[in-house]
Coordinates of C-alpha atoms in Angstrom, one line a residue:
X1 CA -80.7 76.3 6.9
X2 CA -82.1 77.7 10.6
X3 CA -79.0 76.3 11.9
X4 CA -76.8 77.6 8.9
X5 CA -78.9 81.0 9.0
X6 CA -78.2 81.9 12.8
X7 CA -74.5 81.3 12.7
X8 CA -73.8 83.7 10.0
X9 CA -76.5 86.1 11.5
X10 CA -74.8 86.2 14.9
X11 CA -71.3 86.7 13.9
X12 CA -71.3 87.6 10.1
X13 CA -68.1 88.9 9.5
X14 CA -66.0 85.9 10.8
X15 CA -68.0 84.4 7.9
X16 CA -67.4 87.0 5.5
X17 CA -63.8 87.7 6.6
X18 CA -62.2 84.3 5.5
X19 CA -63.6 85.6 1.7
X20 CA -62.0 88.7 1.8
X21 CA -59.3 87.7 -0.8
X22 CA -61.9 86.7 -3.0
X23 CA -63.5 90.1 -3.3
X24 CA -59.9 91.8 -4.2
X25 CA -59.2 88.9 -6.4
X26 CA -62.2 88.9 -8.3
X27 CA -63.1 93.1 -8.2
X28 CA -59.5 93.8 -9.6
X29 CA -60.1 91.0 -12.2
X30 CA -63.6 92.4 -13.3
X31 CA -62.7 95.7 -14.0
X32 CA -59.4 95.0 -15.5
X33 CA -61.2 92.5 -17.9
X34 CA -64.2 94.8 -18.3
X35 CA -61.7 97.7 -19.4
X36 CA -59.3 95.6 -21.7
X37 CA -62.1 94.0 -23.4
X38 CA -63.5 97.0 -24.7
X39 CA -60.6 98.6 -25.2
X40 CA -59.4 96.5 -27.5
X41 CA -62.6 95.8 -29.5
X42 CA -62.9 99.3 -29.9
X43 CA -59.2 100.2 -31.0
X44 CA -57.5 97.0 -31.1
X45 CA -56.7 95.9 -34.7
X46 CA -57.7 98.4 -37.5
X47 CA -58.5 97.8 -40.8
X48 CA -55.8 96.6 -43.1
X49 CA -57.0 98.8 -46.0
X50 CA -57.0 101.7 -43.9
X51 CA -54.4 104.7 -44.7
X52 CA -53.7 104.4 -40.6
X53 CA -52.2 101.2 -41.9
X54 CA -50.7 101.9 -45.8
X55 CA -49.3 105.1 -44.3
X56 CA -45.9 105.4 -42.9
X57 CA -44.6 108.3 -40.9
X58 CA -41.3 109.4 -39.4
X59 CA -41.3 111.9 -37.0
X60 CA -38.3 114.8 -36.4
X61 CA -39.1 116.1 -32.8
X62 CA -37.4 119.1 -31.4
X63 CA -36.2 117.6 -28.7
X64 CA -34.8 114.8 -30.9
X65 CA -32.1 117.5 -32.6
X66 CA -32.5 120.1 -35.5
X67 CA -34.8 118.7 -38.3
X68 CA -33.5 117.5 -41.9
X69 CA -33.9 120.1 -45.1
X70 CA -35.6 118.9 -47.7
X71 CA -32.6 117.7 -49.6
X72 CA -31.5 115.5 -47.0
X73 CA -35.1 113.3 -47.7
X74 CA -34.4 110.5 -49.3
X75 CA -35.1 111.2 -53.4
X76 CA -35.7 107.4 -53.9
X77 CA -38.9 107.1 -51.4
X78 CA -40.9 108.6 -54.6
X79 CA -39.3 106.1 -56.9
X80 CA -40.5 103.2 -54.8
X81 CA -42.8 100.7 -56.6
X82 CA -45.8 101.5 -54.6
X83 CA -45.3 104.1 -53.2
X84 CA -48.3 106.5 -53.9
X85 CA -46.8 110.1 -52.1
X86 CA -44.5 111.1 -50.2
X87 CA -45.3 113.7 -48.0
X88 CA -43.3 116.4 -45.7
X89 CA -45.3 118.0 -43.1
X90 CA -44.2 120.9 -41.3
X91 CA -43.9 122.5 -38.0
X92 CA -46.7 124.5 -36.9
X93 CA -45.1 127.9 -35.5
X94 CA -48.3 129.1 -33.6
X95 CA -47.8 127.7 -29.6
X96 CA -51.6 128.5 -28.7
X97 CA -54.6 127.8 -31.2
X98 CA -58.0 128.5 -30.8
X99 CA -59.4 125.4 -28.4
X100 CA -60.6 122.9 -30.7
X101 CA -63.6 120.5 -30.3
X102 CA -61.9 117.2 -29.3
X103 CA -64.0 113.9 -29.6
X104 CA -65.8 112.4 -26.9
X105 CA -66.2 116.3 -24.9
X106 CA -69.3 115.8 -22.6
X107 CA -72.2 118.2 -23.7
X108 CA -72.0 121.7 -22.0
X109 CA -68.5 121.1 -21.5
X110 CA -66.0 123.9 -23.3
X111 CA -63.8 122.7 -25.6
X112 CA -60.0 121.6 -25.0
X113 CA -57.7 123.6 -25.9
X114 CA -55.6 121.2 -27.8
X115 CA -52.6 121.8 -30.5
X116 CA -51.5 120.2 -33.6
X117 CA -47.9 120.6 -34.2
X118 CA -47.6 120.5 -37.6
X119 CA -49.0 122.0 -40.3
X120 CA -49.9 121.5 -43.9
X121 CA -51.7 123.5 -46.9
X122 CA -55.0 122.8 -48.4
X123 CA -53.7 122.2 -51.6
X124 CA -51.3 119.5 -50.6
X125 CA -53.9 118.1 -48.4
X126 CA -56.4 117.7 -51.6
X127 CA -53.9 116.0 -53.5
X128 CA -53.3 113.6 -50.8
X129 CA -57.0 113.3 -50.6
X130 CA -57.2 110.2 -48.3
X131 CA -55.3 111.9 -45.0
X132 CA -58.8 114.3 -44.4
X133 CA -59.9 117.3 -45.6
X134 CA -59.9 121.5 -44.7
X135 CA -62.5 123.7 -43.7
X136 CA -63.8 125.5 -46.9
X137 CA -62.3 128.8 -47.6
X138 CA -59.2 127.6 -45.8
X139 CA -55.5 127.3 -47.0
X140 CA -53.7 126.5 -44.7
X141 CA -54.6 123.8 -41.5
X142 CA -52.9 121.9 -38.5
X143 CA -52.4 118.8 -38.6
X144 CA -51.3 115.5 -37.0
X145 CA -47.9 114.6 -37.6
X146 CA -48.1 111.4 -39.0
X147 CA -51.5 113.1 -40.9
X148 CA -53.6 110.6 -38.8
X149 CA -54.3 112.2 -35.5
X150 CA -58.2 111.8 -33.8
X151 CA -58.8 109.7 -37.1
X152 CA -57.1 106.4 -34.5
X153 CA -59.9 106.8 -32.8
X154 CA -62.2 105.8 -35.6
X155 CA -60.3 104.0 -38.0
X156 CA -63.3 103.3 -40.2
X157 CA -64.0 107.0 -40.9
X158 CA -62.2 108.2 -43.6
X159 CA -63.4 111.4 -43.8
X160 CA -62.1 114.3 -41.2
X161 CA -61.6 118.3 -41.6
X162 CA -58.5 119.7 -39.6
X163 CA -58.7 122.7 -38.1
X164 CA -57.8 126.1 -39.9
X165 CA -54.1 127.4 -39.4
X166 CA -53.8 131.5 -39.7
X167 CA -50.5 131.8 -42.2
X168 CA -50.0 132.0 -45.2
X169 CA -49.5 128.9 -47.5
X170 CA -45.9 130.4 -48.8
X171 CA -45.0 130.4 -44.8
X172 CA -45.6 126.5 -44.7
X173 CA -42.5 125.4 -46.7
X174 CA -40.3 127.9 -44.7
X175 CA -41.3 126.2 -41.3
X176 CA -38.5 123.0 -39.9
X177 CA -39.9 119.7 -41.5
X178 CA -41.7 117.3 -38.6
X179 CA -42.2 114.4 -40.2
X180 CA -42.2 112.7 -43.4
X181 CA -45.1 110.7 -44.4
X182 CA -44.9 107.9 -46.9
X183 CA -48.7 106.4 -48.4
X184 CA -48.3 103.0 -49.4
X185 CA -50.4 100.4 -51.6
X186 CA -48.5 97.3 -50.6
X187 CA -46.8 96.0 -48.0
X188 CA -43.5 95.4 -49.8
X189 CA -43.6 98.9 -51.0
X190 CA -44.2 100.1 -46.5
X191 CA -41.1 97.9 -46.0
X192 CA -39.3 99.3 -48.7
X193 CA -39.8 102.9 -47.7
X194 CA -39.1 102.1 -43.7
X195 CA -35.7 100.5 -44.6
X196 CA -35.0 103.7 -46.7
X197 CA -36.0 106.2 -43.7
X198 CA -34.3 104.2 -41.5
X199 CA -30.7 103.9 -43.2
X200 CA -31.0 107.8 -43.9
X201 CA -31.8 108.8 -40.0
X202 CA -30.5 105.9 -38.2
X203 CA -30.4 107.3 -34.9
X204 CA -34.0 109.0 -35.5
X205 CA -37.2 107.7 -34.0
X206 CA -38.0 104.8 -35.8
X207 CA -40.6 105.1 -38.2
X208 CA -44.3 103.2 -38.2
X209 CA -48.1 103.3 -38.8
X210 CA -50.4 104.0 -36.3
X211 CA -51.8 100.8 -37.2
X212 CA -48.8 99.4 -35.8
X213 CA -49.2 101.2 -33.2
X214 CA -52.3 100.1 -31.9
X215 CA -51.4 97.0 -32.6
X216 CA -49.2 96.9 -30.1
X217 CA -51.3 98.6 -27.6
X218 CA -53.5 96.2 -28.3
X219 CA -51.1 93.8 -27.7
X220 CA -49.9 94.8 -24.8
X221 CA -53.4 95.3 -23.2
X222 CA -54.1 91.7 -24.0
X223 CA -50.7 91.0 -21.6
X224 CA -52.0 92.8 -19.0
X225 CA -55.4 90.9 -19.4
X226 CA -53.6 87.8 -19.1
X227 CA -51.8 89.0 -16.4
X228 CA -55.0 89.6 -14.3
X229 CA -56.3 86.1 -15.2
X230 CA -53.3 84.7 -13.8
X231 CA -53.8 86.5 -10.3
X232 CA -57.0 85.6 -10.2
X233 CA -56.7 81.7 -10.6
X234 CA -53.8 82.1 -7.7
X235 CA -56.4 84.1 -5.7
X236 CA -59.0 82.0 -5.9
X237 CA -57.6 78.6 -4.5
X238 CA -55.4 81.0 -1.8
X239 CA -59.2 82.0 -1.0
X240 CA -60.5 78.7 -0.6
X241 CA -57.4 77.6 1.6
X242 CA -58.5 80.4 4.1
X243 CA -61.9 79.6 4.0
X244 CA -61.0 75.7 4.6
X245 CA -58.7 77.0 7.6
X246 CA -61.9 79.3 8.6
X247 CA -64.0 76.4 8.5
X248 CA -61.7 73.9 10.0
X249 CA -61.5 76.7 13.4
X250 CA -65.3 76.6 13.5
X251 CA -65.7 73.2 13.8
X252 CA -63.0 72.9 16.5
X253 CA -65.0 75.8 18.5
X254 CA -68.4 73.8 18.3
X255 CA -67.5 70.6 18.5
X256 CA -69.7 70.1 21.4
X257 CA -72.5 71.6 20.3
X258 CA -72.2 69.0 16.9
X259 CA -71.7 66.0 19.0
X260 CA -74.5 66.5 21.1
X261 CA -76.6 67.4 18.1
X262 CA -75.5 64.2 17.1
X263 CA -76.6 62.6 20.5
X264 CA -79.9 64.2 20.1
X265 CA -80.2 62.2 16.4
X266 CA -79.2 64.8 14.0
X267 CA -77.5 62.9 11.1
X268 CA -74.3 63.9 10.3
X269 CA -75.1 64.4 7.0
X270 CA -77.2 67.4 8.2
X271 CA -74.5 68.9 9.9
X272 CA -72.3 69.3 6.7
X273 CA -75.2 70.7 5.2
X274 CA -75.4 73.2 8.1
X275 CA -71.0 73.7 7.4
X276 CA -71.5 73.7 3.7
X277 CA -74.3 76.5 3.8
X278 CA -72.1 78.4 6.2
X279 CA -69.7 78.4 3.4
X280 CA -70.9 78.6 0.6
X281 CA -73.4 81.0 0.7
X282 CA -70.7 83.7 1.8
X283 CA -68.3 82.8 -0.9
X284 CA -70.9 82.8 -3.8
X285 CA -72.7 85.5 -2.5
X286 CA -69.5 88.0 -2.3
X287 CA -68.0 86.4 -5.8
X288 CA -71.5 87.9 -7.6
X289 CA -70.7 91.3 -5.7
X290 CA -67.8 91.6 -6.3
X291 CA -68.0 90.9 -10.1
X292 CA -71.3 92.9 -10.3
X293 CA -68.8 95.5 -8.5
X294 CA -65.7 95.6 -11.0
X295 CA -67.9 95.5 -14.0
X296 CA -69.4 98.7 -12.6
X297 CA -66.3 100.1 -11.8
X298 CA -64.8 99.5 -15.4
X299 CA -68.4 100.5 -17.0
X300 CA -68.2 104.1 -15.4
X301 CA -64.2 104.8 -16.3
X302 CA -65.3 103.3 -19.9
X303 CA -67.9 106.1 -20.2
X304 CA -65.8 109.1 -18.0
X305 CA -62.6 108.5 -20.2
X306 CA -62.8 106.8 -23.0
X307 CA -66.8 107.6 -24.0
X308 CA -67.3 104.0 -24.7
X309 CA -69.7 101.2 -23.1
X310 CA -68.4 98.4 -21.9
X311 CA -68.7 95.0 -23.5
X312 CA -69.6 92.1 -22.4
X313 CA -66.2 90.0 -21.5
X314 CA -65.3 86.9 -23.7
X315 CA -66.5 83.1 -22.2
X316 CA -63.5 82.3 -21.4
X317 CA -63.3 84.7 -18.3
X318 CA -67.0 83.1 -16.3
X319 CA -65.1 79.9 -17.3
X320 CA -62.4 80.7 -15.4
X321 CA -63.9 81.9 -12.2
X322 CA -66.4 79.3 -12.3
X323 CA -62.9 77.1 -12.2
X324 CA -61.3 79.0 -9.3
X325 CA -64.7 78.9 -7.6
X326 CA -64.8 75.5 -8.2
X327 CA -61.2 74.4 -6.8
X328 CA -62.3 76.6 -3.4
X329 CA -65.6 74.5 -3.1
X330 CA -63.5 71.6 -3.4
X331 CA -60.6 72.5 -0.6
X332 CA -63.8 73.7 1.3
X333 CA -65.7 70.0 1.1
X334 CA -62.2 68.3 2.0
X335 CA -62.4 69.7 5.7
X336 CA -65.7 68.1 6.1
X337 CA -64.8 64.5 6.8
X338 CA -63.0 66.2 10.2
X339 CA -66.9 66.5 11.0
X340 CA -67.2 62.7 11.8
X341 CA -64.2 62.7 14.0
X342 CA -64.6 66.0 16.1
X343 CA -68.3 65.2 16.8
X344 CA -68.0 61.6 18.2
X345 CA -69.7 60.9 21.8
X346 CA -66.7 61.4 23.5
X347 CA -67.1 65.2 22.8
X348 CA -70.3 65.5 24.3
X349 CA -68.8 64.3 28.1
X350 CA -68.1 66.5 30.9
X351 CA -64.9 66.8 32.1

């Protein structure tokens, strides 16, 4: 350990620099895992009986080309076994709102200005009753397009108050329709309704839940997770190579001083203790930094961002970097048996 201790104390960062692929390796992995993780815990899958996942909406942008009348909807989406309403919501015509409290605005912070491109009346709304609910003494409100809006971020709250529109409810129906919405109570009565929409407006935007939608975020997150494992188990072996070359170059430089250590009656088993520490202490010592590091990293976007604390990651991912730790270890402790040859008495003559 003296021996071990000295080496890296007088030139610590040829020690350290052999690891530095580690750090990247495992700091980019951390936080990518730490951020994914939570992510998709918090908004991967929602609930099935949720109306982000009975309801179906198909949107009419602007940009997409002039919006369908009402007679152009589809008659038969109402006559659908299943089907519970069929909704159109409307364009909202005012381009700046009041700001409106968004979720997760830090405390003392004003509030976003954000706007709601459609809107809807009260009345409609309370028939609907499951897509949220107005401000009392309101008639009119603005809403999501597909009726769902902030609500994805808390699928298991059914309960949410849009925020008042100033027009009058006989205004509403005169506005372009942005999107018809299509509450379900079956899956075979969603399909039915989707095939409808779609063989009406074929070259529309295809129409889906939010559910769907986050399940494919979810999905895709999950991709991206597995894409970070993969770079990390080709990082971690990569690392061990160019610590194995680090450590093979050190004992080249002092194979003198080894061999007559050796001479003196050092066993040789004590010098790849002294090569081992040398190693291994750096590389264990910067993998818990570096870890400690990214989950850091990913716990202070979580909370900046998202307003969400970061979970711990699944078993699978210390399994996996105890594996790629353990494949450096092992390239590492296959440069030792060059000890016994480098260090033989020969070494320790003059020339």
């Amino acid at each position: 350990a003296l021996i071990a201790g000295r080496r890296l104390a007088d030139n610590p960062r040829a020690g350290f620099r052999s690891v530095s692929g580690l750090i990247v390796a495992l700091f980019v992995t951390s936080v990518a895992t730490g951020i994914i993780t939570t992510y998709v815990a918090n908004r991967g899958e929602p609930r099935t009986d949720s109306v982000a996942a009975t309801s179906l909406s198909m949107w009419f942008p602007p940009e997409d080309g002039p919006a369908p009348t009402a007679d152009q909807i589809p008659a038969g989406l109402g006559t659908i076994p299943g089907v519970r309403s069929v909704t159109l919501v409307h364009a909202n015509p005012v381009d700046e709102p009041p700001p409106i409290q968004m979720r997760g605005t830090p405390a003392g912070v004003d509030a976003y200005r954000s706007w709601w491109p459609s809107v809807i009346t009260c009345a409609e709304l309370d028939r609907l009753a499951v897509f949220g609910a107005c401000p009392a003494g309101t008639r009119v409100v603005a809403v999501a397009d597909d009726l769902i809006g902030e609500r994805a971020w808390d699928l298991t709250n059914d309960s949410y108050v849009w925020p008042a529109a100033d027009m009058d409810p006989a205004q509403v129906d005169r506005q372009p329709i942005r999107s018809v919405v299509v509450n379900t109570t079956s899956r075979a009565a969603f399909e039915q309704a989707r095939t409808v929409l779609i063989n009406a407006f074929p070259t529309n935007r295809f129409p889906a839940s939010v559910a769907e939608w986050e399940s494919n975020s979810a999905r895709l997150m999950v991709q991206f997770q597995q894409l970070a494992n993969v770079i990390m188990l080709a990082s971690l072996p990569i690392a061990g190579c160019s610590l194995a070359v680090s450590v093979a170059g050190g004992l080249s430089d002092r194979k003198r001083p080894f061999s007559m250590l050796r001479l003196t009656g050092v066993q040789l088993r004590t010098l790849r203790r002294v090569v081992a520490l040398e190693t291994v202490v750096p590389l264990l010592t910067v993998a818990a930094v570096a870890i400690g590091m990214g989950f850091l990293a990913a716990h202070l976007f979580l909370r900046a961002q998202l307003d969400y604390t970061l979970l711990a990651p699944k078993p699978s991912f210390y399994l996996m970097v105890a594996a790629g730790l353990a494949v450096s270890l092992g390239i590492v402790a296959s440069t030792l048996p060059l000890l016994r040859r480098l260090t033989g008495p020969e070494t320790a003559r003059n020339d």
